[in-house]
Coordinates of C-alpha atoms in Angstrom, one line a residue:
X252 CA -111.8 93.6 99.4
X253 CA -114.0 93.3 96.3
X254 CA -116.1 90.2 95.8
X255 CA -118.4 88.9 93.2
X256 CA -121.9 88.2 94.5
X257 CA -123.1 84.7 93.5
X258 CA -126.3 82.8 94.4
X259 CA -124.4 81.2 97.3
X260 CA -122.8 84.4 98.5
X261 CA -119.5 86.1 98.0
X262 CA -116.7 84.8 95.7
X263 CA -113.2 86.0 95.4
X264 CA -111.2 86.1 92.1
X265 CA -107.6 84.9 92.2
X266 CA -105.5 86.2 89.3
X267 CA -101.9 85.6 88.2
X268 CA -100.4 87.0 85.0
X269 CA -97.7 85.7 82.6
X270 CA -96.5 88.6 80.4
X271 CA -94.4 87.9 77.3
X272 CA -92.3 91.0 76.6
X273 CA -90.3 91.1 73.4
X274 CA -86.7 92.3 74.2
X275 CA -85.6 95.4 72.4
X276 CA -82.6 94.2 70.4
X277 CA -81.4 94.5 66.9
X278 CA -80.6 90.8 66.7
X279 CA -82.4 87.6 67.9
X280 CA -81.6 85.7 71.1
X281 CA -79.5 83.0 69.4
X282 CA -78.7 84.3 65.9
X283 CA -77.7 87.5 64.2
X284 CA -80.9 87.8 62.2
X285 CA -82.7 91.2 62.4
X286 CA -85.8 91.8 64.5
X287 CA -87.6 94.8 62.8
X288 CA -91.4 94.7 63.0
X289 CA -93.3 94.7 59.7
X290 CA -90.5 93.3 57.4
X291 CA -91.3 91.1 54.4
X292 CA -92.2 87.6 55.5
X293 CA -89.2 85.3 55.9
X294 CA -86.7 88.1 55.2
X295 CA -85.2 88.0 58.7
X296 CA -84.4 84.3 59.1
X297 CA -81.0 82.7 59.7
X298 CA -80.2 79.1 59.4
X299 CA -80.4 78.8 63.2
X300 CA -83.9 80.3 63.2
X301 CA -85.0 77.9 60.5
X302 CA -83.4 75.0 62.4
X303 CA -81.2 73.8 59.6
X304 CA -79.3 70.6 60.6
X305 CA -76.0 71.2 62.4
X306 CA -76.7 74.9 63.2
X307 CA -75.8 75.9 66.7
X308 CA -77.3 78.7 68.8
X309 CA -75.0 81.5 70.1
X310 CA -76.2 83.7 73.0
X311 CA -76.8 87.4 72.2
X312 CA -75.1 89.2 75.2
X313 CA -77.3 92.3 74.7
X314 CA -80.5 90.2 75.3
X315 CA -78.9 88.9 78.5
X316 CA -78.1 92.4 79.6
X317 CA -81.7 93.5 78.8
X318 CA -83.1 90.7 81.0
X319 CA -80.8 91.6 83.9
X320 CA -81.7 95.2 83.5
X321 CA -85.4 94.4 83.7
X322 CA -84.8 92.2 86.7
X323 CA -83.0 95.0 88.5
X324 CA -85.9 97.4 87.6
X325 CA -88.3 94.9 89.2
X326 CA -86.2 94.9 92.4
X327 CA -85.7 91.2 91.7
X328 CA -83.0 88.7 92.5
X329 CA -80.5 88.2 89.7
X330 CA -79.4 84.6 89.4
X331 CA -75.7 84.6 88.5
X332 CA -76.1 80.9 87.4
X333 CA -79.0 80.0 85.1
X334 CA -79.7 77.3 82.5
X335 CA -81.4 77.2 79.1
X336 CA -83.7 74.2 78.6
X337 CA -85.4 72.7 75.7
X338 CA -89.2 72.7 76.0
X339 CA -90.4 70.1 73.6
X340 CA -93.6 70.4 71.6
X341 CA -94.8 70.6 68.0
X342 CA -96.1 73.6 66.3
X343 CA -95.9 74.1 62.5
X344 CA -94.2 77.4 63.1
X345 CA -91.6 76.0 65.5
X346 CA -89.1 74.4 63.1
X347 CA -86.8 73.0 65.8
X348 CA -89.6 71.0 67.4
X349 CA -88.7 72.6 70.7
X350 CA -88.4 76.0 72.2
X351 CA -85.2 77.1 74.0
X352 CA -86.5 78.5 77.3
X353 CA -85.6 78.5 80.9
X354 CA -87.5 76.5 83.6
X355 CA -86.2 75.6 87.0
X356 CA -83.1 77.9 86.9
X357 CA -84.3 81.2 85.3
X358 CA -82.0 84.3 85.0
X359 CA -84.2 86.4 87.3
X360 CA -85.9 85.3 90.6
X361 CA -88.4 86.9 92.9
X362 CA -89.2 90.6 92.6
X363 CA -92.2 93.0 93.1
X364 CA -94.3 95.6 91.4
X365 CA -96.2 98.3 93.2
X366 CA -99.6 99.0 91.8
X367 CA -101.1 102.5 91.8
X368 CA -104.9 102.0 92.0
X369 CA -107.6 104.4 90.8
X370 CA -108.7 105.2 94.4
X371 CA -105.2 106.5 95.2
X372 CA -104.2 103.5 97.2
X373 CA -101.3 101.2 96.2
X374 CA -100.5 97.5 96.8
X375 CA -97.6 95.3 96.0
X376 CA -97.8 92.3 93.7
X377 CA -95.0 89.7 93.8
X378 CA -93.1 88.7 90.7
X379 CA -92.3 85.0 90.8
X380 CA -89.6 85.0 88.1
X381 CA -88.4 86.3 84.7
X382 CA -87.0 83.9 82.2
X383 CA -85.6 84.3 78.7
X384 CA -86.9 82.3 75.8
X385 CA -87.1 82.4 72.0
X386 CA -90.3 83.2 70.2
X387 CA -91.9 80.9 67.7
X388 CA -92.7 81.8 64.1
X389 CA -96.2 82.8 62.9
X390 CA -98.7 80.7 61.0
X391 CA -100.9 82.6 58.5
X392 CA -104.2 80.8 57.9
X393 CA -106.0 83.5 56.0
X394 CA -103.8 83.9 52.9
X395 CA -105.1 80.9 50.9
X396 CA -108.3 78.8 51.1
X397 CA -106.5 75.5 51.5
X398 CA -103.0 76.3 52.7
X399 CA -101.3 77.7 55.8
X400 CA -98.2 79.8 55.2
X401 CA -95.3 80.1 57.7
X402 CA -93.4 83.3 58.5
X403 CA -90.3 82.7 60.5
X404 CA -89.3 86.4 61.0
X405 CA -90.4 86.1 64.6
X406 CA -88.7 82.8 65.1
X407 CA -85.9 83.2 67.6
X408 CA -86.8 86.7 68.7
X409 CA -85.9 87.1 72.5
X410 CA -88.8 87.1 74.9
X411 CA -88.9 87.8 78.6
X412 CA -91.6 85.9 80.3
X413 CA -92.5 87.7 83.5
X414 CA -94.6 85.6 85.8
X415 CA -96.5 87.2 88.7
X416 CA -97.6 85.6 92.0
X417 CA -101.4 85.0 92.2
X418 CA -101.7 88.2 94.2
X419 CA -104.4 90.1 92.3
X420 CA -108.0 90.0 93.2
X421 CA -109.9 92.2 90.7
X422 CA -109.8 92.9 87.0
X423 CA -108.8 96.5 87.8
X424 CA -105.7 95.3 89.7
X425 CA -104.7 93.1 86.8
X426 CA -105.1 96.1 84.4
X427 CA -103.0 98.3 86.8
X428 CA -100.3 95.5 86.9
X429 CA -100.0 95.4 83.1
X430 CA -99.9 99.2 82.9
X431 CA -97.2 99.5 85.6
X432 CA -95.1 96.7 84.1
X433 CA -95.3 98.2 80.7
X434 CA -94.3 101.6 82.1
X435 CA -91.2 100.1 83.9
X436 CA -90.1 98.2 80.7
X437 CA -90.4 101.4 78.7
X438 CA -88.4 103.4 81.3
X439 CA -85.8 100.8 81.2
X440 CA -85.8 100.6 77.4
X441 CA -86.0 96.8 77.4
X442 CA -89.4 96.3 75.7
X443 CA -91.5 98.9 73.7
X444 CA -94.7 97.5 75.3
X445 CA -96.6 97.8 72.0
X446 CA -99.4 95.3 72.6
X447 CA -101.0 96.1 69.2
X448 CA -97.8 94.9 67.5
X449 CA -97.6 91.8 69.6
X450 CA -94.4 92.8 71.4
X451 CA -96.2 92.5 74.7
X452 CA -98.7 89.6 75.2
X453 CA -100.5 88.3 78.3
X454 CA -101.6 84.9 79.5
X455 CA -104.1 85.3 82.3
X456 CA -104.6 82.7 85.0
X457 CA -108.0 83.0 86.7
X458 CA -109.6 80.9 89.5
X459 CA -112.4 81.6 92.0
X460 CA -112.8 80.7 95.7
X461 CA -114.9 81.5 98.7
X462 CA -113.1 84.2 100.7
X463 CA -110.3 82.6 102.7
X464 CA -110.7 79.2 101.1
X465 CA -107.9 77.3 99.3
X466 CA -107.2 78.3 95.7
X467 CA -109.6 76.9 93.2
X468 CA -108.8 75.2 89.9
X469 CA -107.4 77.8 87.5
X470 CA -107.9 78.3 83.8
X471 CA -105.4 80.1 81.6
X472 CA -106.6 82.6 79.0
X473 CA -103.9 82.6 76.3
X474 CA -102.3 85.5 74.3
X475 CA -104.6 88.4 75.3
X476 CA -103.2 91.5 73.5
X477 CA -104.8 94.5 75.2
X478 CA -105.3 95.7 78.8
X479 CA -109.0 96.2 78.1
X480 CA -109.3 92.6 76.9
X481 CA -107.4 91.3 79.9
X482 CA -109.9 93.0 82.2
X483 CA -112.9 91.9 80.2
X484 CA -111.7 88.3 80.0
X485 CA -111.1 88.1 83.8
X486 CA -114.7 89.4 84.5
X487 CA -116.2 86.9 82.1
X488 CA -114.1 83.9 83.2
X489 CA -114.7 84.5 86.9
X490 CA -118.5 84.6 86.4
X491 CA -118.4 81.5 84.2
X492 CA -116.5 79.5 86.8
X493 CA -118.8 80.7 89.6
X494 CA -121.9 79.6 87.6
X495 CA -120.4 76.2 86.9
X496 CA -119.5 75.6 90.6
X497 CA -122.9 76.9 91.9
X498 CA -124.7 74.6 89.4
X499 CA -122.8 71.6 91.0
X500 CA -120.1 71.3 88.3
X501 CA -116.3 71.4 88.6
X502 CA -113.7 73.5 86.8
X503 CA -111.5 71.7 84.4
X504 CA -107.9 73.0 84.3
X505 CA -107.5 74.1 80.7
X506 CA -106.2 76.7 78.4
X507 CA -108.8 79.0 76.9
X508 CA -109.0 81.8 74.3
X509 CA -110.6 85.2 74.6
X510 CA -113.1 85.8 71.8
X511 CA -112.9 89.5 71.0
X512 CA -116.1 89.5 69.0
X513 CA -118.4 87.5 71.3
X514 CA -116.7 88.7 74.5
X515 CA -116.5 85.1 75.9
X516 CA -113.7 82.7 76.7
X517 CA -113.7 79.4 74.9
X518 CA -111.8 76.2 75.4
X519 CA -108.5 75.8 73.4
X520 CA -107.0 72.7 75.0
X521 CA -106.6 70.9 78.3
X522 CA -103.8 72.4 80.3
X523 CA -100.4 70.8 79.9
X524 CA -98.2 70.0 82.9
X525 CA -94.5 70.7 82.9
X526 CA -93.7 67.0 82.5
X527 CA -95.6 67.0 79.2
X528 CA -92.9 69.3 77.7
X529 CA -90.0 66.9 78.6
X530 CA -87.8 69.8 79.7
X531 CA -84.1 69.1 79.7
X532 CA -81.0 71.4 79.6
X533 CA -80.1 72.4 76.1
X534 CA -77.0 70.4 75.2
X535 CA -75.9 73.1 72.7
X536 CA -75.7 75.9 75.4
X537 CA -73.6 75.9 78.5
X538 CA -75.1 77.2 81.7
X539 CA -75.2 81.0 81.8
X540 CA -72.7 82.3 84.4
X541 CA -72.9 86.0 85.1
X542 CA -70.2 88.1 86.8
X543 CA -71.5 90.0 89.9
X544 CA -69.5 93.1 88.9
X545 CA -71.0 93.1 85.5
X546 CA -74.5 93.0 87.1
X547 CA -73.5 95.8 89.4
X548 CA -72.3 97.8 86.4
X549 CA -75.8 97.5 84.8
X550 CA -77.4 98.5 88.1
X551 CA -75.5 101.8 88.1
X552 CA -76.9 102.7 84.6
X553 CA -80.6 102.3 85.6
X554 CA -82.7 105.4 85.1
X555 CA -85.0 106.9 87.7
X556 CA -88.0 104.6 87.6
X557 CA -91.7 105.5 88.0
X558 CA -92.0 104.9 91.8
X559 CA -88.9 106.9 92.6
X560 CA -89.9 109.7 90.1
X561 CA -93.4 109.8 91.6
X562 CA -91.9 110.2 95.1
X563 CA -89.7 113.0 93.8
X564 CA -92.5 114.8 92.1
X565 CA -94.5 114.8 95.4
X566 CA -91.6 116.0 97.5
X567 CA -89.9 118.4 95.0
X568 CA -93.0 119.8 93.2
X569 CA -95.5 119.3 96.0
X570 CA -97.9 117.5 93.6
X571 CA -100.7 115.3 94.8
X572 CA -100.0 111.5 94.6
X573 CA -102.7 111.3 91.9
X574 CA -101.2 114.0 89.7
X575 CA -97.7 112.6 90.2
X576 CA -98.9 109.2 89.3
X577 CA -100.6 110.4 86.1
X578 CA -97.4 112.3 85.1
X579 CA -94.9 109.5 85.7
X580 CA -97.0 106.7 84.1
X581 CA -95.1 107.3 80.9
X582 CA -91.5 108.6 80.7
X583 CA -92.3 110.9 77.8
X584 CA -95.1 112.5 79.9
X585 CA -92.8 113.0 82.9
X586 CA -90.1 114.6 80.7
X587 CA -92.7 116.9 79.1
X588 CA -94.0 118.0 82.5
X589 CA -90.5 118.7 83.9
X590 CA -89.7 120.8 80.8
X591 CA -92.9 122.9 81.3
X592 CA -92.4 123.2 85.1
X593 CA -88.7 124.3 84.9
X594 CA -88.6 127.8 86.5
X595 CA -92.4 128.0 86.8
X596 CA -95.1 127.3 89.4
X597 CA -95.0 123.4 89.4
X598 CA -98.6 123.0 90.5
X599 CA -99.9 125.4 87.7
X600 CA -97.7 123.5 85.2
X601 CA -99.2 120.2 86.4
X602 CA -102.7 121.5 86.0
X603 CA -102.1 122.6 82.4
X604 CA -100.4 119.3 81.4
X605 CA -102.8 116.9 83.1
X606 CA -105.9 119.0 82.5
X607 CA -106.0 121.0 79.2
X608 CA -103.2 119.2 77.3
X609 CA -104.1 115.6 78.2
X610 CA -107.8 116.4 77.6
X611 CA -107.0 117.7 74.1
X612 CA -104.7 114.8 73.3
X613 CA -107.2 112.2 74.4
X614 CA -109.9 113.8 72.3
X615 CA -107.6 113.8 69.3
X616 CA -106.3 110.3 69.9
X617 CA -102.7 111.5 70.1
X618 CA -99.8 110.5 72.4
X619 CA -97.7 113.1 74.1
X620 CA -94.9 112.6 71.5
X621 CA -97.4 113.8 68.8
X622 CA -98.5 116.9 70.7
X623 CA -98.9 120.0 68.5
X624 CA -98.2 122.0 71.6
X625 CA -94.5 121.8 72.6
X626 CA -93.3 121.9 76.2
X627 CA -91.6 125.2 75.4
X628 CA -94.8 126.8 74.1
X629 CA -97.0 125.5 77.0
X630 CA -94.4 127.0 79.3
X631 CA -94.6 130.3 77.4
X632 CA -98.4 130.3 77.8
X633 CA -98.0 129.9 81.6
X634 CA -95.5 132.8 81.6
X635 CA -98.1 135.0 79.9
X636 CA -100.5 134.2 82.7
X637 CA -97.9 134.9 85.4
X638 CA -97.0 138.4 84.0
X639 CA -100.6 139.3 83.6
X640 CA -100.4 139.5 79.8
X641 CA -103.5 137.3 79.6
X642 CA -106.0 136.0 82.1
X643 CA -106.6 132.3 82.9
X644 CA -109.8 132.4 80.9
X645 CA -108.2 133.9 77.8
X646 CA -105.3 131.4 78.2
X647 CA -107.7 128.5 77.4
X648 CA -108.7 130.3 74.2
X649 CA -105.1 130.7 73.3
X650 CA -104.3 127.1 74.1
X651 CA -107.1 125.9 71.8
X652 CA -105.4 127.9 69.0
X653 CA -102.0 126.6 69.9
X654 CA -103.3 123.0 69.7
X655 CA -104.9 123.7 66.3
X656 CA -101.9 125.6 64.7
X657 CA -98.8 124.7 66.8
X658 CA -98.1 128.5 66.9
X659 CA -96.4 130.3 69.8
X660 CA -98.8 131.7 72.4
X661 CA -97.4 135.2 72.3
X662 CA -98.0 135.3 68.5
X663 CA -101.6 134.2 69.0
X664 CA -102.2 136.8 71.7
X665 CA -100.9 139.6 69.5
X666 CA -102.6 138.4 66.3
X667 CA -106.0 138.1 68.1
X668 CA -105.7 141.1 70.3
X669 CA -106.1 139.1 73.5
X670 CA -103.7 141.1 75.7
X671 CA -105.3 141.6 79.1
X672 CA -106.8 145.0 80.0
X673 CA -105.1 146.4 83.1
X674 CA -106.0 150.0 82.4
X675 CA -108.1 150.9 85.4
X676 CA -109.8 153.8 83.5
X677 CA -111.1 151.4 80.8
X678 CA -112.2 148.9 83.4
X679 CA -114.0 151.6 85.5
X680 CA -115.8 152.7 82.3
X681 CA -117.0 149.2 81.6
X682 CA -118.2 148.7 85.2
X683 CA -120.0 152.1 85.2
X684 CA -121.9 151.0 82.0
X685 CA -122.9 147.6 83.5
X686 CA -124.1 149.2 86.8
X687 CA -126.1 151.8 84.9
X688 CA -127.8 149.1 82.8
X689 CA -128.7 147.1 85.8
X690 CA -129.8 149.7 88.3
X691 CA -132.5 147.4 89.8
X692 CA -130.0 144.7 90.6
X693 CA -127.6 147.3 92.1
X694 CA -130.4 148.2 94.5
X695 CA -131.0 144.6 95.4
X696 CA -127.3 144.1 96.1
X697 CA -127.2 147.1 98.3
X698 CA -130.2 145.8 100.2
X699 CA -128.3 142.7 101.1
X700 CA -128.4 140.3 98.1
X701 CA -124.6 139.7 98.1
X702 CA -124.8 136.8 95.6
X703 CA -125.4 139.3 92.8
X704 CA -121.7 140.2 92.9
X705 CA -120.9 137.3 90.7
X706 CA -123.5 138.5 88.2
X707 CA -121.9 141.9 87.9
X708 CA -118.4 140.4 87.5
X709 CA -119.8 138.2 84.7
X710 CA -121.3 141.2 82.9
X711 CA -118.1 143.2 83.1
X712 CA -116.0 140.3 81.8
X713 CA -118.5 139.8 79.0
X714 CA -118.4 143.5 78.1
X715 CA -114.6 143.4 77.9
X716 CA -114.6 140.1 76.0
X717 CA -112.9 138.4 78.9
X718 CA -109.8 140.6 78.6
X719 CA -110.2 142.6 81.8
X720 CA -107.9 141.8 84.7
X721 CA -110.2 139.8 87.0
X722 CA -108.5 141.0 90.2
X723 CA -108.9 144.7 89.2
X724 CA -112.5 144.1 88.2
X725 CA -113.3 142.6 91.6
X726 CA -111.6 145.4 93.5
X727 CA -113.1 148.3 91.5
X728 CA -116.5 146.7 91.2
X729 CA -116.8 146.1 95.0
X730 CA -115.7 149.6 95.7
X731 CA -118.3 151.1 93.4
X732 CA -121.1 148.8 94.7
X733 CA -120.4 149.7 98.3
X734 CA -119.9 153.3 97.5

């Protein structure tokens, strides 16, 4: 267990997350208006979204299917009966004066997410519920010195609010939770997880307590839009609360904001209770009744999800849990790896994908979908190593050229004359030259200084520009040194 050391001893952080995930859908939750990101302001607004008098919401069946699909992916209970409520509050960009949401009877109940932690361990975090709700519009305060503009393009877009149990105890676990949830949503195709575009946002609930004591008073940090900020906000907020308590103060339950320039949380408003919102069932929408066979039909279409894929990679390809976890974290990565590994040594394929390829991609700031090296070409490079056309060392040089040019490995090998030297006569000749130039070291080796063998190998490889077959070099060199 990881604790924070305060002046009065150890403190434990208690963390729960509420993730708002925008549903992938061409139309909004209760209207037919489009949902494309980046459209001209107020160009995707129906009369329903703008709350014109007399307009009635109509449920988008695809959004319901996406919520059920997500619930099934989270191994959660699907509630065949659920209710849409009105959550009443005023925002300038909420034209109805209420949000249609779900409260006591959500569409999805308890589920779980398995976290894969950096030390190789895993732990399970409970999911309390998933409910559907409509998003609000957006207020633009920076377009005019004295005016606020309202963009209703986002108004009515379907959101899944996925609420966790307060099961996390460190910022790292919270980061792992968001990463895993995002991965599952992307596998399912129910949310694109693009936090920079606001299609996935996070409210972070943080409290502190002495180990084993009852939960402390929590503060909610609203609308955090990156995993890094989630982790930073938790670290700061926990230490802020500990300092207040140790100084004799008490924590006020409130909603706070994460300041991304000063790296502090600051008070936004006192925390509302549910009764402040005057929840009541929306009179324009009947309770949602799902057919069990329809839900079963969706279940049969679920893809292989990250946990199952990880288990298969370990059993089928004999990968380590760490490598398997890295590869399945994004579906595109897993698909790329399987294309490379097909018909080849799976461990060697994993090493090239997670090592060389991911290293180059990280350095270039690219995602796997943008890789200049295709799966087919990386597989081709591994084939050249396997048939002794090039050595592993030369392969790295070829890979660098592949990443820069996108060319096929065989073409680069031929163009640069990198084909491996397997001619024993040529290798013998190079070895003889190296031994003749280092007669003193040959004498030392023969008098018992075995470690010099590596020196001779290095000199031969240097003389052959790395193109000599390493196995032949070792074999012939040892024979000559002993002879």
